[in-house]
PDB file of C-alpha atoms in Angstrom:
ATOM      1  CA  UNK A   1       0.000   0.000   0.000  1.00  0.00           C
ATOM      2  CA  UNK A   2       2.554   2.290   0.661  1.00  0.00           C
ATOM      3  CA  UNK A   3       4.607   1.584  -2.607  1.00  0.00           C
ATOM      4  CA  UNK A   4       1.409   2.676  -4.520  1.00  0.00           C
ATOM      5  CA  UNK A   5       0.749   5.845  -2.494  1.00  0.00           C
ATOM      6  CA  UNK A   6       4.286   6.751  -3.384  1.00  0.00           C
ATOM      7  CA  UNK A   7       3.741   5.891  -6.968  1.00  0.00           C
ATOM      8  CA  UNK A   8       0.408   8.220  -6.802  1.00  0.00           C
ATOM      9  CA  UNK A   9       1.737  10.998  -5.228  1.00  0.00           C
ATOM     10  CA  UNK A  10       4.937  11.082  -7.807  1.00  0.00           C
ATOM     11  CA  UNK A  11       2.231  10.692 -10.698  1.00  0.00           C
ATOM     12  CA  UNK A  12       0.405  14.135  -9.625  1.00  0.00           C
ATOM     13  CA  UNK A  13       3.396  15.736  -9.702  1.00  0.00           C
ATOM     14  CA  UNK A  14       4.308  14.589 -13.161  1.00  0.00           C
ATOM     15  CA  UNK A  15       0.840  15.014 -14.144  1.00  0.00           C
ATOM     16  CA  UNK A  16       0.358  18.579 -13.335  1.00  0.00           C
ATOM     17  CA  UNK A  17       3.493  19.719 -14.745  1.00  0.00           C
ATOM     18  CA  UNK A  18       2.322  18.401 -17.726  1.00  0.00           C
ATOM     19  CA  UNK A  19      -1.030  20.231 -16.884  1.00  0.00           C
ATOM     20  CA  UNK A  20       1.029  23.014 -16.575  1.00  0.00           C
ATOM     21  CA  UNK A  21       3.142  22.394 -19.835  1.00  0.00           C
ATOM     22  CA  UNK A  22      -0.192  21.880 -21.830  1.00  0.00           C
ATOM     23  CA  UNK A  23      -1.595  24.724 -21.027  1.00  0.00           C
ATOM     24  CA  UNK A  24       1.016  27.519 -21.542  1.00  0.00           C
ATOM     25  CA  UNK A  25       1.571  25.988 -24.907  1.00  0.00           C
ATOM     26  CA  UNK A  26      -2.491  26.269 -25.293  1.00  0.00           C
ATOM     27  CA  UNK A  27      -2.600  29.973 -24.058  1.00  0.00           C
ATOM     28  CA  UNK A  28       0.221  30.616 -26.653  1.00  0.00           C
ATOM     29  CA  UNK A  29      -1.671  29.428 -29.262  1.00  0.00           C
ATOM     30  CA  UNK A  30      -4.647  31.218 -28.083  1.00  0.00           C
ATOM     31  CA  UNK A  31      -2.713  34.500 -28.643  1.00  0.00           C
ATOM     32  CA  UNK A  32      -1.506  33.873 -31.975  1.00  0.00           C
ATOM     33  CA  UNK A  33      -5.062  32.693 -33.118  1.00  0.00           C
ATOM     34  CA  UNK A  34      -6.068  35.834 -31.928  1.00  0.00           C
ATOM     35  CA  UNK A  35      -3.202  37.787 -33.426  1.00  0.00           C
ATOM     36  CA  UNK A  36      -4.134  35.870 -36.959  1.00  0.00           C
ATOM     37  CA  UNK A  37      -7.471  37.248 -36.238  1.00  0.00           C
ATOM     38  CA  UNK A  38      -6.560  40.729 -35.941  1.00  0.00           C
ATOM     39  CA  UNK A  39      -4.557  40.670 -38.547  1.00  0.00           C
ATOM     40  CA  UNK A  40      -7.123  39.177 -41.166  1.00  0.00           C
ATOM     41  CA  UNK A  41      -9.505  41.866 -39.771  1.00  0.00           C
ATOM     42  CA  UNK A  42      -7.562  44.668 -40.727  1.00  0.00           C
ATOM     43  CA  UNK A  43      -6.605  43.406 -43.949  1.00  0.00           C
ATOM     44  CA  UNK A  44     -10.363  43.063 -44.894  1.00  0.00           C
ATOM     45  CA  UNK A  45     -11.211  46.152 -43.278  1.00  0.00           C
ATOM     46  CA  UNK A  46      -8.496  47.870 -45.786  1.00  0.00           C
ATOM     47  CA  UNK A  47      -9.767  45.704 -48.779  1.00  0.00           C
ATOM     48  CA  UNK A  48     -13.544  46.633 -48.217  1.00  0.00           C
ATOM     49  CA  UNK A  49     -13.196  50.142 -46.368  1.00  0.00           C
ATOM     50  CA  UNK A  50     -15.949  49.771 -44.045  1.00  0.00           C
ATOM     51  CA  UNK A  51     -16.619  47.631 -41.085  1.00  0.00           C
ATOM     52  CA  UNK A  52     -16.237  44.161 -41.119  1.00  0.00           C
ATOM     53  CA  UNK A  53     -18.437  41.295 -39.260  1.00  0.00           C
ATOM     54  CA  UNK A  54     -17.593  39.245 -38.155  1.00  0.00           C
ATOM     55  CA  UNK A  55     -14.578  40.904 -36.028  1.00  0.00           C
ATOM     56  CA  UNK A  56     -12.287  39.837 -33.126  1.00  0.00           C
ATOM     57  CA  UNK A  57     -13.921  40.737 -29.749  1.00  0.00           C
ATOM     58  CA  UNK A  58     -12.527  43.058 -27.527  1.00  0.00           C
ATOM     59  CA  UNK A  59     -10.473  40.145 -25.816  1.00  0.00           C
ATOM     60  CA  UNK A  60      -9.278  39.050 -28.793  1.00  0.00           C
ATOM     61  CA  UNK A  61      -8.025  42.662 -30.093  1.00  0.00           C
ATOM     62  CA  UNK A  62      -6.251  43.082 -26.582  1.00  0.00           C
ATOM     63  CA  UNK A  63      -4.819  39.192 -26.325  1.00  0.00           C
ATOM     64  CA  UNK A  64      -3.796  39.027 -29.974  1.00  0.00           C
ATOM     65  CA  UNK A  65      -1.629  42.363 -29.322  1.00  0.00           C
ATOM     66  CA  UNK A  66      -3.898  44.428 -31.063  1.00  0.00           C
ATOM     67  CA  UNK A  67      -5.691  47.097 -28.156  1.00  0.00           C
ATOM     68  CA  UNK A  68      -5.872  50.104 -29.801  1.00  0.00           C
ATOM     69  CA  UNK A  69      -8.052  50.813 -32.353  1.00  0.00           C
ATOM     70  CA  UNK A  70      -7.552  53.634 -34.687  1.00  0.00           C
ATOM     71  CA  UNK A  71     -11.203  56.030 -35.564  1.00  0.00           C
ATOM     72  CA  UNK A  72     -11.433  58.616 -38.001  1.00  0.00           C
ATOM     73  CA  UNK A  73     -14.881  61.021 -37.363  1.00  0.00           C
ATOM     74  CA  UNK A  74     -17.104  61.019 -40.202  1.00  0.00           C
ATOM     75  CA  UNK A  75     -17.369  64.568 -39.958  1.00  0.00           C
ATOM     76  CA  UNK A  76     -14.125  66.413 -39.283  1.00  0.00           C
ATOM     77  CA  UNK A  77     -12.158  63.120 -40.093  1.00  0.00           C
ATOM     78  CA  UNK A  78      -9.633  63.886 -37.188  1.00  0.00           C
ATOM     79  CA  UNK A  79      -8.094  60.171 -36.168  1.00  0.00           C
ATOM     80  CA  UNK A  80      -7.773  58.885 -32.656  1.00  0.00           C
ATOM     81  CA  UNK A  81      -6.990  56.165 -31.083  1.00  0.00           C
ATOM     82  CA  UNK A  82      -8.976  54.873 -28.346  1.00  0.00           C
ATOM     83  CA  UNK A  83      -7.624  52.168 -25.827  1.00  0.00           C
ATOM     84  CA  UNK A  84      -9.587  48.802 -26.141  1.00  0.00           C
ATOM     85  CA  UNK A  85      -8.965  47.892 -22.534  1.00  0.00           C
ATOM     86  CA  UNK A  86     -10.122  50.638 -20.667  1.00  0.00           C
ATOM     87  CA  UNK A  87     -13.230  51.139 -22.629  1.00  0.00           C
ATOM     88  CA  UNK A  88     -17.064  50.767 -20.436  1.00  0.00           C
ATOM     89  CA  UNK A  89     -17.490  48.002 -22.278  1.00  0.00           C
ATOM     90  CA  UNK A  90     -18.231  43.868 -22.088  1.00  0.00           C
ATOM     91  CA  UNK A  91     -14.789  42.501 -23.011  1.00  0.00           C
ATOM     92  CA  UNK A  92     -16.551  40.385 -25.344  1.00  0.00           C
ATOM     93  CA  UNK A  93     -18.256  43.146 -27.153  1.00  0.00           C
ATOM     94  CA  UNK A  94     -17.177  42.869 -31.416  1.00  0.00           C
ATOM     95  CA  UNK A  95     -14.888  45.406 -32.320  1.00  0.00           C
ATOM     96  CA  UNK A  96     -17.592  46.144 -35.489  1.00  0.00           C
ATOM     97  CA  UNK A  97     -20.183  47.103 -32.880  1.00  0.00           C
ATOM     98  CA  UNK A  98     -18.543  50.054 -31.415  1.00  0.00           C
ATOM     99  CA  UNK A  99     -18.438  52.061 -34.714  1.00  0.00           C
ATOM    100  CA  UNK A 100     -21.661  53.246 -33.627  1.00  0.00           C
ATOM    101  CA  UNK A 101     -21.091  53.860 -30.165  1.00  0.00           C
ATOM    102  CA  UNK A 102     -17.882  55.693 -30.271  1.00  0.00           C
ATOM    103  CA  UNK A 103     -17.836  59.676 -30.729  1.00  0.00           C
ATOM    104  CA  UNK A 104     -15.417  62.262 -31.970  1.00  0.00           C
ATOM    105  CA  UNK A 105     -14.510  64.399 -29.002  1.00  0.00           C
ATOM    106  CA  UNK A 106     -13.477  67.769 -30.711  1.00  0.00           C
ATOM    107  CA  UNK A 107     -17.079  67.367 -32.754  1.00  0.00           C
ATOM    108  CA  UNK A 108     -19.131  67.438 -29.179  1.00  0.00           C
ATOM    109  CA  UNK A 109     -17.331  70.711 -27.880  1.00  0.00           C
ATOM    110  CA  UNK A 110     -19.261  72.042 -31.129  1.00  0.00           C
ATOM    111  CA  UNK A 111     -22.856  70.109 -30.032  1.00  0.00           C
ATOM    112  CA  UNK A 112     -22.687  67.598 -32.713  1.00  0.00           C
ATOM    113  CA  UNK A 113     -22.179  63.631 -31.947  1.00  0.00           C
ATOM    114  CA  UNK A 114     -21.356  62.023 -35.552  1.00  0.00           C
ATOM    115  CA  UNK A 115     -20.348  58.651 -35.629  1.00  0.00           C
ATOM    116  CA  UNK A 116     -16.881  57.366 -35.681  1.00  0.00           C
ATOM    117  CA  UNK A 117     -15.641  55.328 -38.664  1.00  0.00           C
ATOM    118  CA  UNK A 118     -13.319  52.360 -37.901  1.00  0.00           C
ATOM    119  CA  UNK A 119     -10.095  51.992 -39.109  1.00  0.00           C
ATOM    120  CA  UNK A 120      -8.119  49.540 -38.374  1.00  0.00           C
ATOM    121  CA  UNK A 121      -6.810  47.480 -34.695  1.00  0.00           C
ATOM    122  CA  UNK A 122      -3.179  48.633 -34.283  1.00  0.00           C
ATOM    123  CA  UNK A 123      -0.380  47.709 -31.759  1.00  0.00           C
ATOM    124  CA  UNK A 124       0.752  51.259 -30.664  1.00  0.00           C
ATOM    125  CA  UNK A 125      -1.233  54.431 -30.232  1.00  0.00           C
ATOM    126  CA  UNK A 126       0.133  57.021 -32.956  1.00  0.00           C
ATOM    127  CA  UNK A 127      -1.608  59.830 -30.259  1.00  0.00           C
ATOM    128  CA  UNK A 128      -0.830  60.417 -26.829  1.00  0.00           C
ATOM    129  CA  UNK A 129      -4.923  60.697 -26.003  1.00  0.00           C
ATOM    130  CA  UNK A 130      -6.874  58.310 -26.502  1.00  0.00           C
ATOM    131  CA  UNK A 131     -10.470  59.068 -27.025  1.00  0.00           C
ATOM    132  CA  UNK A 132     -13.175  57.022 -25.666  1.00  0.00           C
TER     133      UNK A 132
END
């Protein structure tokens, strides 16, 4: 009995690091999947010029390497960026669905609220503010 207690006891061990193993190598894969998706995105989004669906959610954009995504207003066309993760939104909201709920912030100092137009999902801000 005690021989087979050992043995179980140096089989959790092995299998959990192999748990372990497993599942950084999943969560790896995960990102690039999600980086592929990002990528394929914007690529269609520059192909077709208007907003794709389906898109990557915002956990995708922001696993994949991707949180910023770059606006242009449909009325001024200023661009921003606007940070993915710390928008007031589900994290598994589609990137396509906040075209309409994003807003040009120089265009509301002047009472008008167009829409934003989406761009594309890129890695770096170009802009110090963000707009939300």
């Amino acid at each position: 009995m005690a021989k087979e207690l050992g043995h179980a006891r140096a089989m959790t061990t092995i299998l959990a690091a192999q748990a372990a193993e497993a599942r950084t190598k999943g969560e790896a894969l995960i990102r690039t999947a999600d980086r592929l998706l990002c990528e394929s995105w914007n690529e269609r989004m520059w192909a077709d010029g208007e907003p794709i669906d389906p898109s990557p959610t915002i956990d995708q954009a922001v696993n994949g390497g991707y949180p910023w995504l770059e606006i242009e207003c449909s009325r001024c066309r200023t661009k921003r960026d606007v940070d993915l993760a710390s928008l007031r939104h589900p994290s598994t909201t589609f990137v396509h669905d906040l075209a309409s709920r994003l807003r040009c912030s120089k265009c509301a100092k002047a009472n008008r609220r167009p829409p934003a137009t989406l761009l594309q999902l890129v890695q770096r801000p170009r802009q110090a503010a963000p707009e939300t």
